[in-house]
XYZ file of C-alpha atoms in Angstrom:
707
model
C -93.644 -32.252 -3.302
C -90.705 -31.683 -1.002
C -91.410 -28.991 1.619
C -89.221 -25.935 1.538
C -88.169 -23.602 4.372
C -87.900 -20.187 2.729
C -86.338 -16.876 3.619
C -88.961 -14.444 4.952
C -88.879 -10.805 5.505
C -91.379 -8.790 7.430
C -91.684 -5.073 6.797
C -92.225 -3.315 10.101
C -92.770 -0.065 11.917
C -91.492 2.073 9.134
C -90.637 1.097 5.613
C -87.282 0.050 7.060
C -88.129 -3.154 8.801
C -86.134 -3.152 11.968
C -87.505 -1.320 14.994
C -84.416 -1.842 17.164
C -81.189 -3.798 17.156
C -80.637 -6.988 19.074
C -77.645 -7.094 21.432
C -74.776 -8.685 19.524
C -74.418 -11.539 22.030
C -78.006 -12.543 21.321
C -77.913 -12.292 17.548
C -77.669 -15.478 15.531
C -77.973 -16.080 11.794
C -76.353 -18.161 9.097
C -73.448 -16.808 7.110
C -74.807 -15.323 3.889
C -73.835 -16.692 0.514
C -72.061 -14.346 -1.883
C -73.303 -16.112 -4.993
C -76.909 -16.415 -6.137
C -78.014 -19.443 -4.052
C -81.218 -21.178 -3.149
C -82.661 -19.607 0.016
C -83.508 -23.040 1.385
C -83.968 -26.544 0.067
C -84.418 -28.576 3.246
C -87.616 -29.102 5.245
C -88.284 -26.577 8.018
C -87.158 -29.038 10.672
C -83.833 -29.765 9.015
C -80.561 -28.175 10.120
C -79.486 -25.347 7.784
C -76.596 -25.961 5.482
C -73.491 -23.882 5.984
C -73.249 -21.278 3.248
C -69.933 -20.660 1.500
C -67.899 -17.623 2.468
C -68.559 -14.508 0.394
C -66.399 -14.106 -2.672
C -63.946 -11.230 -2.794
C -65.709 -9.438 -5.645
C -68.770 -11.297 -6.934
C -69.992 -10.384 -10.400
C -72.896 -7.999 -10.715
C -72.057 -5.935 -7.627
C -73.765 -2.541 -7.403
C -72.000 0.810 -7.282
C -72.463 3.516 -4.626
C -72.351 7.301 -4.856
C -73.626 10.333 -2.908
C -77.047 11.770 -3.712
C -76.197 15.235 -5.028
C -78.543 17.641 -6.761
C -77.500 18.745 -10.230
C -78.892 22.197 -9.430
C -78.240 22.519 -5.741
C -78.558 26.284 -5.821
C -82.243 26.059 -6.720
C -83.145 22.596 -5.448
C -81.448 22.876 -2.090
C -83.073 23.666 1.240
C -84.294 27.195 1.865
C -81.669 27.810 4.528
C -78.577 26.040 5.731
C -79.313 26.160 9.440
C -76.428 27.258 11.635
C -78.255 25.576 14.521
C -79.608 22.047 14.778
C -81.998 20.395 17.190
C -80.344 19.558 20.491
C -79.537 15.851 20.461
C -79.672 14.103 23.822
C -78.895 10.438 24.289
C -81.230 9.635 27.201
C -84.592 10.679 28.597
C -85.037 14.195 29.981
C -87.609 14.280 32.807
C -87.453 17.864 34.061
C -86.594 21.382 32.973
C -84.625 23.461 35.493
C -84.469 27.269 35.449
C -82.385 29.687 37.514
C -83.817 32.923 38.993
C -82.347 34.882 36.068
C -83.779 32.534 33.440
C -80.827 30.285 32.587
C -82.156 26.833 31.646
C -80.813 23.339 32.276
C -81.700 19.869 31.001
C -80.250 16.651 32.427
C -80.652 13.302 30.706
C -80.809 9.755 31.997
C -77.431 8.801 30.497
C -75.641 11.322 32.731
C -74.876 14.385 30.551
C -76.477 17.795 31.080
C -77.120 20.772 28.814
C -77.321 24.503 29.496
C -78.651 27.654 27.802
C -78.332 31.229 29.052
C -81.998 31.854 28.201
C -85.090 30.007 27.059
C -84.415 30.495 23.349
C -80.615 30.780 23.477
C -78.151 28.283 22.019
C -77.780 25.102 24.104
C -74.443 23.470 24.847
C -73.214 20.551 26.884
C -72.318 21.566 30.428
C -69.439 20.325 32.628
C -71.968 18.446 34.805
C -71.974 14.697 34.079
C -73.834 12.709 36.717
C -72.784 9.223 35.617
C -70.310 7.130 37.578
C -67.809 4.642 36.163
C -68.708 1.204 37.543
C -66.467 -1.519 36.126
C -66.313 -0.928 32.384
C -69.540 1.033 32.063
C -71.103 4.199 33.396
C -74.341 4.491 35.348
C -76.191 7.163 37.272
C -78.131 10.269 36.355
C -79.256 13.650 37.603
C -82.966 14.327 37.170
C -82.831 18.057 37.938
C -80.795 21.121 38.877
C -82.299 23.063 41.804
C -81.274 26.686 42.372
C -80.955 28.591 45.642
C -79.611 31.652 43.815
C -78.268 32.283 40.328
C -74.859 31.011 41.410
C -75.674 28.313 43.953
C -77.445 25.102 42.955
C -77.502 21.349 43.508
C -78.022 18.496 41.015
C -79.788 15.408 42.326
C -81.206 12.111 41.150
C -79.646 8.661 41.037
C -76.023 9.620 41.706
C -73.011 7.670 42.923
C -72.119 4.001 43.075
C -74.171 3.656 46.284
C -76.737 6.202 45.204
C -75.721 8.498 48.073
C -74.235 11.492 46.245
C -75.275 14.776 44.675
C -73.513 17.702 42.985
C -73.076 21.258 44.294
C -72.026 24.429 42.442
C -71.252 27.907 43.701
C -70.357 29.466 40.343
C -73.560 29.057 38.298
C -72.636 25.608 37.036
C -69.181 26.263 35.620
C -67.729 23.763 38.123
C -69.386 21.073 40.249
C -68.403 19.234 43.425
C -69.534 15.732 44.359
C -71.007 15.669 47.865
C -72.446 12.946 50.101
C -75.947 12.366 51.422
C -76.398 10.621 54.788
C -77.767 7.496 53.019
C -78.306 6.046 49.591
C -81.565 7.098 47.983
C -82.911 7.996 44.548
C -83.937 11.627 45.022
C -87.373 12.238 43.507
C -87.969 15.873 44.507
C -86.214 18.922 45.969
C -87.651 22.101 47.466
C -85.114 24.933 47.929
C -85.402 28.564 49.034
C -83.371 31.698 48.414
C -82.736 31.717 52.190
C -80.529 28.659 51.774
C -82.890 25.997 53.122
C -83.656 22.810 51.225
C -85.704 19.661 51.737
C -85.347 16.627 49.518
C -86.575 13.042 49.522
C -87.083 9.973 47.432
C -87.068 6.197 47.183
C -86.654 5.359 50.882
C -89.303 7.796 52.060
C -86.827 10.000 53.963
C -86.648 13.784 54.109
C -83.169 15.355 54.192
C -82.640 18.968 55.240
C -79.995 21.599 54.493
C -79.614 25.036 56.091
C -76.391 25.974 54.267
C -77.573 26.219 50.652
C -77.038 22.564 49.907
C -73.447 22.218 51.062
C -74.501 19.558 53.579
C -77.666 17.573 54.347
C -78.886 15.782 57.464
C -81.637 13.207 57.865
C -84.666 15.082 59.204
C -87.553 12.571 59.194
C -89.157 9.650 57.411
C -92.761 10.409 56.436
C -92.859 7.367 54.136
C -91.009 4.066 53.707
C -89.329 2.378 50.764
C -92.675 1.071 49.520
C -94.718 4.276 49.575
C -91.685 6.563 48.862
C -91.535 10.345 49.083
C -92.506 11.636 45.652
C -93.312 15.369 46.013
C -92.680 18.029 48.687
C -93.525 21.724 49.178
C -92.629 23.905 52.190
C -93.698 27.390 53.287
C -91.699 30.061 55.090
C -93.730 29.429 58.250
C -92.669 25.778 58.413
C -95.865 24.244 57.047
C -95.450 21.683 54.320
C -97.081 18.934 52.298
C -95.492 15.716 51.068
C -97.006 13.233 48.599
C -96.144 9.585 48.126
C -95.644 7.416 45.092
C -99.129 6.148 45.847
C -102.374 7.375 47.402
C -100.884 9.049 50.498
C -100.517 12.659 51.680
C -98.900 14.000 54.847
C -98.692 17.494 56.322
C -96.068 19.041 58.617
C -96.326 22.086 60.906
C -92.746 22.086 62.191
C -90.539 22.349 59.126
C -90.611 18.642 58.259
C -89.648 17.118 61.622
C -93.011 15.396 62.121
C -95.786 14.489 59.706
C -99.520 13.751 59.947
C -101.527 11.825 57.359
C -104.462 13.586 55.670
C -107.016 12.397 53.138
C -106.214 12.592 49.438
C -108.517 13.734 46.638
C -109.053 10.060 45.772
C -110.054 9.342 49.377
C -112.674 12.099 49.064
C -113.729 11.277 45.507
C -117.411 11.301 46.502
C -117.159 15.063 46.983
C -113.861 16.041 45.322
C -114.802 15.023 41.801
C -111.794 12.712 41.492
C -112.149 9.786 39.094
C -111.609 6.290 40.534
C -108.101 4.894 40.173
C -107.548 1.170 40.534
C -103.765 1.245 40.857
C -100.608 3.296 40.434
C -99.535 5.407 38.631
C -103.023 6.930 38.647
C -102.966 6.915 42.456
C -99.590 8.676 42.722
C -99.403 12.183 44.132
C -98.026 13.945 41.071
C -97.534 17.424 42.559
C -98.189 19.497 45.715
C -98.022 23.227 46.555
C -99.408 25.941 48.823
C -100.811 28.784 46.688
C -102.950 31.795 47.650
C -103.755 30.246 51.023
C -104.840 26.922 49.490
C -103.213 23.526 49.232
C -103.020 22.271 45.646
C -102.596 18.594 44.768
C -102.296 16.887 41.405
C -103.530 13.291 41.273
C -104.863 11.044 38.512
C -104.205 13.801 35.931
C -106.446 16.333 37.688
C -105.803 19.240 40.083
C -107.562 19.723 43.424
C -107.567 22.517 46.002
C -108.418 22.681 49.716
C -108.202 25.403 52.353
C -105.544 24.799 54.994
C -108.077 23.354 57.453
C -108.609 20.118 59.335
C -110.062 18.038 57.857
C -109.124 19.022 54.318
C -111.892 19.530 51.759
C -110.706 18.786 48.245
C -112.462 20.277 45.213
C -111.441 19.928 41.580
C -109.966 23.025 39.910
C -111.541 23.446 36.463
C -110.287 21.108 33.763
C -106.635 21.274 34.774
C -104.563 18.158 34.184
C -101.332 19.576 35.659
C -100.060 22.611 37.558
C -96.930 24.197 38.999
C -96.242 27.043 41.434
C -93.188 29.092 42.257
C -91.416 28.394 45.519
C -93.032 31.175 47.530
C -96.531 30.307 46.293
C -97.141 33.723 44.760
C -97.615 32.530 41.170
C -99.205 29.369 39.818
C -99.943 28.079 36.331
C -101.659 25.052 34.865
C -102.374 23.086 31.707
C -105.927 22.300 30.669
C -107.109 19.157 28.959
C -106.949 20.797 25.518
C -103.319 21.829 26.010
C -104.076 25.462 26.807
C -101.796 27.154 29.362
C -103.591 29.117 32.119
C -102.708 31.292 35.071
C -104.287 30.377 38.435
C -105.352 33.567 40.197
C -105.899 34.247 43.907
C -109.491 32.952 43.775
C -108.313 29.815 41.904
C -110.022 31.061 38.738
C -108.251 30.121 35.496
C -107.106 32.875 33.113
C -106.260 31.566 29.630
C -102.905 32.493 28.115
C -102.919 33.234 24.401
C -100.444 31.743 21.979
C -98.994 28.250 21.770
C -100.695 25.233 23.274
C -99.092 22.060 24.536
C -99.080 19.701 21.558
C -97.041 16.761 22.837
C -97.071 14.656 25.968
C -96.285 16.796 29.029
C -93.067 15.878 30.823
C -92.543 18.706 33.328
C -93.564 22.206 34.435
C -91.454 24.804 36.252
C -92.304 28.309 37.482
C -89.599 30.903 38.016
C -89.947 34.676 38.455
C -93.597 34.636 37.406
C -92.956 32.676 34.193
C -94.096 29.135 33.362
C -91.707 26.809 31.549
C -92.936 23.507 30.109
C -91.136 20.500 28.667
C -92.778 17.879 26.464
C -91.694 14.286 25.971
C -90.026 15.039 22.624
C -87.863 17.836 24.067
C -90.083 20.703 22.963
C -90.006 23.774 25.244
C -92.740 26.282 26.070
C -92.616 29.626 27.872
C -95.825 31.266 29.128
C -96.526 34.505 30.982
C -99.048 37.356 30.835
C -97.853 38.298 27.327
C -98.608 34.860 25.898
C -97.187 31.387 25.348
C -94.626 30.393 22.751
C -92.888 27.233 21.662
C -89.225 26.688 20.790
C -87.066 23.736 19.883
C -83.818 23.657 21.886
C -80.996 24.088 19.408
C -77.244 23.688 19.463
C -74.236 23.666 17.198
C -73.475 20.197 15.904
C -74.242 17.454 13.433
C -77.816 17.774 12.177
C -77.765 14.144 11.094
C -77.451 13.079 14.735
C -80.990 14.277 15.406
C -82.586 12.716 12.333
C -84.671 9.634 13.077
C -85.470 8.698 9.470
C -84.045 9.689 6.081
C -85.576 9.067 2.654
C -84.626 9.941 -0.911
C -86.886 11.873 -3.271
C -85.228 12.399 -6.625
C -81.875 14.127 -6.144
C -82.553 15.296 -2.571
C -82.533 13.657 0.819
C -85.287 14.345 3.347
C -85.147 13.608 7.042
C -87.304 13.996 10.138
C -86.079 15.008 13.569
C -88.430 15.280 16.573
C -89.503 18.825 15.706
C -88.485 19.450 12.133
C -88.470 18.293 8.533
C -85.014 18.687 6.980
C -83.665 18.553 3.423
C -80.211 18.089 1.929
C -79.146 18.684 -1.671
C -75.578 17.478 -1.159
C -76.016 13.907 0.007
C -76.404 14.737 3.704
C -73.277 16.858 4.108
C -75.453 19.778 5.258
C -79.112 19.959 6.174
C -81.612 22.803 6.163
C -84.871 23.104 8.090
C -87.852 23.032 5.718
C -90.705 22.784 8.215
C -90.922 23.024 12.009
C -93.489 21.114 14.058
C -94.681 21.489 17.640
C -95.780 17.848 17.571
C -92.949 15.336 17.315
C -92.520 13.974 13.793
C -92.164 10.197 13.575
C -91.761 9.186 9.959
C -91.886 10.098 6.277
C -92.076 8.490 2.849
C -91.565 10.108 -0.548
C -94.657 10.340 -2.788
C -92.730 11.995 -5.607
C -89.717 14.253 -6.053
C -91.732 17.160 -4.630
C -94.163 15.610 -2.136
C -93.716 13.699 1.123
C -96.112 11.708 3.282
C -95.366 12.647 6.919
C -96.846 11.483 10.232
C -96.367 12.606 13.836
C -96.455 11.199 17.366
C -100.187 11.820 17.688
C -100.783 9.674 14.620
C -101.790 12.594 12.386
C -100.787 12.248 8.721
C -100.041 15.075 6.281
C -98.633 15.613 2.801
C -95.794 18.132 2.543
C -95.404 20.012 -0.749
C -91.741 20.964 -1.144
C -92.603 23.621 -3.745
C -95.054 25.586 -1.582
C -93.693 24.411 1.809
C -97.256 23.615 2.844
C -98.555 20.742 4.963
C -102.008 19.380 4.095
C -103.787 16.915 6.379
C -104.769 13.567 4.848
C -108.546 13.671 5.160
C -109.163 9.948 4.712
C -107.030 9.269 7.811
C -108.770 11.810 10.045
C -109.129 10.362 13.546
C -107.091 7.299 12.480
C -103.881 7.111 14.580
C -101.067 6.257 12.168
C -98.632 3.854 13.771
C -96.338 2.792 10.934
C -96.146 2.662 7.176
C -95.227 -0.262 4.959
C -94.425 0.294 1.294
C -95.407 -2.962 -0.369
C -94.446 -1.713 -3.828
C -94.223 1.607 -5.668
C -97.994 1.860 -6.027
C -99.320 0.140 -2.906
C -98.835 1.353 0.660
C -100.104 -0.304 3.831
C -100.615 1.751 7.006
C -100.839 0.055 10.390
C -102.872 2.073 12.876
C -102.474 1.982 16.657
C -106.124 2.382 17.555
C -107.437 0.783 20.744
C -109.455 -1.330 21.266
C -110.188 -1.469 17.514
C -106.963 -1.861 15.551
C -106.651 -1.952 11.799
C -104.710 -1.803 8.567
C -105.303 0.653 5.719
C -104.375 0.646 2.051
C -103.464 3.395 -0.416
C -103.057 3.001 -4.163
C -101.908 6.588 -4.772
C -98.926 6.833 -2.408
C -100.723 8.140 0.619
C -103.194 10.708 -0.733
C -106.286 8.523 -0.198
C -106.816 5.536 2.090
C -109.407 2.809 2.589
C -109.558 0.315 5.433
C -108.115 -3.052 4.515
C -108.864 -4.928 7.733
C -110.059 -4.183 11.257
C -110.126 -6.225 14.448
C -110.320 -5.945 18.214
C -107.135 -6.638 20.094
C -103.410 -6.208 19.571
C -102.147 -3.747 16.970
C -100.207 -4.895 13.903
C -96.430 -4.510 14.185
C -95.510 -5.563 10.660
C -96.986 -6.344 7.252
C -95.893 -7.786 3.937
C -97.424 -8.852 0.632
C -97.101 -12.406 -0.588
C -96.452 -13.075 -4.302
C -100.178 -13.720 -4.827
C -100.828 -10.146 -3.572
C -102.400 -11.126 -0.256
C -101.341 -8.957 2.689
C -100.062 -10.736 5.795
C -100.237 -8.867 9.123
C -98.140 -9.738 12.177
C -99.796 -8.576 15.411
C -98.216 -7.548 18.715
C -99.679 -10.624 20.450
C -97.624 -12.778 18.035
C -100.552 -13.851 15.908
C -100.873 -13.525 12.135
C -103.767 -12.379 9.944
C -103.927 -12.762 6.173
C -106.060 -10.511 3.981
C -106.971 -11.361 0.398
C -107.068 -8.191 -1.655
C -109.697 -7.546 -4.301
C -108.587 -8.167 -7.866
C -109.205 -4.507 -8.664
C -106.467 -2.059 -7.711
C -108.945 0.796 -7.413
C -110.875 1.805 -4.284
C -111.687 -1.202 -2.114
C -115.314 -2.337 -2.128
C -115.852 -3.050 1.552
C -113.505 -4.945 3.833
C -112.484 -8.358 2.476
C -112.618 -11.314 4.839
C -109.148 -12.468 5.918
C -108.269 -15.938 4.696
C -106.543 -16.614 8.014
C -107.780 -14.978 11.223
C -105.383 -14.372 14.128
C -103.407 -17.601 13.885
C -100.947 -17.965 16.820
C -97.266 -18.080 15.891
C -95.755 -18.828 19.309
C -96.360 -17.971 22.941
C -93.566 -15.400 23.040
C -93.522 -11.617 23.115
C -91.501 -10.236 20.207
C -90.173 -6.934 21.512
C -88.603 -5.586 18.330
C -86.609 -6.107 15.168
C -89.259 -7.779 13.067
C -88.688 -8.859 9.483
C -90.803 -10.937 7.119
C -90.589 -12.493 3.667
C -92.819 -14.694 1.500
C -91.083 -16.521 -1.324
C -94.396 -17.740 -2.711
C -98.034 -17.808 -1.668
C -97.523 -20.629 0.864
C -93.967 -20.380 2.192
C -92.982 -17.575 4.510
C -90.789 -16.684 7.479
C -91.023 -14.273 10.407
C -88.003 -13.021 12.332
C -88.097 -11.114 15.620
C -86.150 -10.421 18.769
C -87.450 -11.921 22.023
C -86.286 -10.118 25.179
C -83.540 -12.061 27.006
C -83.922 -14.918 24.506
C -82.403 -13.518 21.322
C -83.564 -13.711 17.716
C -86.195 -16.254 16.696
C -87.524 -17.335 13.317
C -90.844 -19.045 12.542
C -91.838 -20.688 9.245
C -95.098 -21.512 7.501
C -95.711 -23.832 4.560
C -99.485 -23.326 4.325
C -99.818 -19.599 3.789
C -99.760 -18.745 7.482
C -102.407 -21.161 8.797
C -99.747 -22.781 10.994
C -96.230 -21.869 12.122
C -93.225 -23.676 13.567
C -89.955 -22.472 15.040
C -86.908 -22.973 12.817
C -83.243 -22.114 13.009
C -82.498 -18.408 12.642
C -80.347 -19.304 9.633
C -83.582 -19.787 7.692
C -83.980 -16.001 7.607
C -80.511 -14.438 8.027
C -81.679 -10.890 7.356
C -82.640 -8.025 9.657
C -84.171 -5.633 7.133
C -86.175 -6.452 4.022
C -87.893 -3.960 1.726
C -89.723 -4.499 -1.591
C -87.747 -3.648 -4.717
C -89.089 -3.823 -8.282
C -91.110 -6.983 -7.650
C -88.343 -8.577 -5.581
C -86.847 -7.522 -2.230
C -83.688 -6.034 -0.734
C -82.338 -7.554 2.475
C -79.573 -6.587 4.903
C -77.617 -9.539 6.304
C -77.870 -10.206 10.045
C -74.998 -10.808 12.419
C -73.829 -14.360 13.065
C -72.023 -13.661 16.352
C -70.002 -11.271 18.529
C -67.082 -11.022 16.120
C -69.103 -11.006 12.933
C -69.161 -7.823 10.892
C -72.740 -8.462 9.822
C -75.176 -5.868 8.554
C -72.612 -4.839 5.950
C -73.981 -6.899 3.082
C -77.044 -6.172 0.944
C -78.821 -8.927 -0.994
C -81.538 -9.075 -3.623
C -84.138 -11.755 -2.862
C -85.963 -13.319 -5.802
C -88.367 -16.019 -4.663
C -86.143 -18.672 -3.106
C -82.930 -17.162 -4.505
C -80.669 -14.532 -2.991
C -77.794 -12.613 -4.569
C -75.191 -10.403 -2.908
C -75.171 -6.988 -4.619
C -73.241 -4.691 -2.258
C -70.710 -5.026 0.555
C -70.212 -1.913 2.726
C -67.264 -0.988 4.943
C -69.650 0.150 7.707
C -72.894 -1.190 9.109
C -75.973 -0.704 6.941
C -78.456 0.769 9.425
C -81.284 1.402 6.933
C -82.258 0.741 3.332
C -85.116 2.307 1.370
C -86.412 2.702 -2.182
C -87.866 5.950 -3.547
C -90.883 6.151 -5.924
C -88.588 5.939 -8.961
C -86.971 2.740 -7.704
C -83.729 4.383 -6.556
C -82.050 2.617 -3.620
C -80.682 4.522 -0.618
C -78.627 2.984 2.169
C -77.725 4.543 5.520
C -74.303 3.719 6.958
C -73.413 3.943 10.652
C -69.700 4.014 11.582
C -70.412 3.346 15.294
C -73.272 0.808 15.358
C -72.496 -0.577 18.819
C -72.799 2.846 20.472
C -76.576 3.035 20.392
C -76.648 6.573 21.793
C -74.150 7.933 19.243
C -76.000 8.645 16.006
C -73.463 11.133 14.689
C -71.409 10.272 11.635
C -74.203 8.512 9.783
C -74.138 9.048 6.039
C -76.120 7.992 2.995
C -75.271 6.537 -0.414
C -77.272 5.833 -3.545
C -76.850 2.313 -4.965
C -77.133 1.481 -8.653
C -77.101 -1.912 -10.375
C -74.197 -2.394 -12.748
C -74.801 -0.759 -16.095
C -77.310 1.826 -14.823
């Protein structure tokens, strides 16, 4: 029989297959046929045939309309929020706070954001630390450091030669660009209300200001451009401690003019209690301070203290994993391993603070006026003092849709997740209301029914949300199983890919996420995608670019044990697929994988023996970026064919080796999904090439003709 190279589609990290978008210059795929055509007829090694141009209005095209509740007054969200989660386009590494409590966030794309108080409304500030270089902008501020409420500097990676910073004398309403003596990425700043400041960074230098940051001079070089100056703390008497981006500490007794090396907690691990660290970043000095007459150092996610003596004698401080002190060393706080916030008293004893605990990954701590402020990696904020700790999500006026990372349809409502909230819309996404807040960042959702959602968070915890009672219930069968992604194989069968290490696995649910049994388990790389072949086997694509195939039991009830995979970890190619995976099996033997390889563009691999062996083929063999199951067939979004191509605007139905164009959009289709009732939802993005601009997205329901 003649071999066939068939269109594949792999369903990846959420039920929408694509994890990221390839740069347009590196995208390649065949032009898609508008008529129902054979997916492929030639052998895998043959050159793909050029498909005809799409017809102007092919027969059988689907219609689109907004998803609007017939009874929006009762079915709509509980509240139409006047505030939405603050949407930032880059990474935020630090939280900055003025003496009066005004807060600042700066992101890695250049913009900055300001709030008059911890829980006040956030807005974009006039400070933009990027610099126009050619036709693009680069540069960022990592922090705002205050001398007084009105006087502050913003530092980081600023200026075309990396030798600039910003200064304000009016509490941030206006900013002036100023010059440093040399180019350097500034990693840390220590400033006093007296107007002194010390800063340093990537070249190991220390720069000093005595005029509240208006000018800086080169003071010394305790480190070089390999060790780098990572953290610094100074006292009023001129003593100070500086830590490197590595296992080095130095002390000064003359205000930073000269420095002397001292042992680190890792150097003294035999007596300090420090755990061994083979390499950076575990060796890095993460923080330094002088508190209650003791030096404090954070290294390898632990905190150590020593009296100010020679030689130093480091001892571990409780179970702290991080700490911060105010600039005069009169108040210090920490975070314990279980996320509890504590106050460090004069004897270095730890006093627990009631209230909220750190739920996400810690990004930064700041102490100001006896109050601890914390920032997590998903932009959650915490405030802790003697009265307790509380959590808030920074909010602003704006487009709620810009913060949503995933949207799904459940009946006549839309549901979406943002980092710290579950949102609902009864008018097709025109307005959104907060239904549930979360201290842990939410990652994804899938509709179980019109009233229930399966939701998972950044820790891998899975829950079911009941829209009627607004209650979250943990999924017991996934306890201690870190959910990585969810693949909806069909309306009644879900596959969950866990991110456990070193034992990874895949799980199966026959009741839309309420109960799960393990489908397969293995040691090694996690699965990045999964799909079902027409004979109901499940094919898993692993992060090391190998494939496993699992033959399901004939029964659709609870699995009896773990079935042996028919194919075990078969290599596809010696390449790392960084994102954008898709997969499709036209029959039990013929399948295709598509993925983006960093700096090498899109690649497609084909199998004709059920996955036992794979070969590279032209990307035209699988010209689709997203594929999701649909009523026994599949829906697929067309890929781009080049720089000038308006790809990702066409939606096809795949039926075995056939494909049929069913919808052509005027904007890029950035997601497609199917709800439990078989209703199709597409997400449209008017600005697909501006990756950081997620505003303006909207959603439409698609219906086959005659429905």
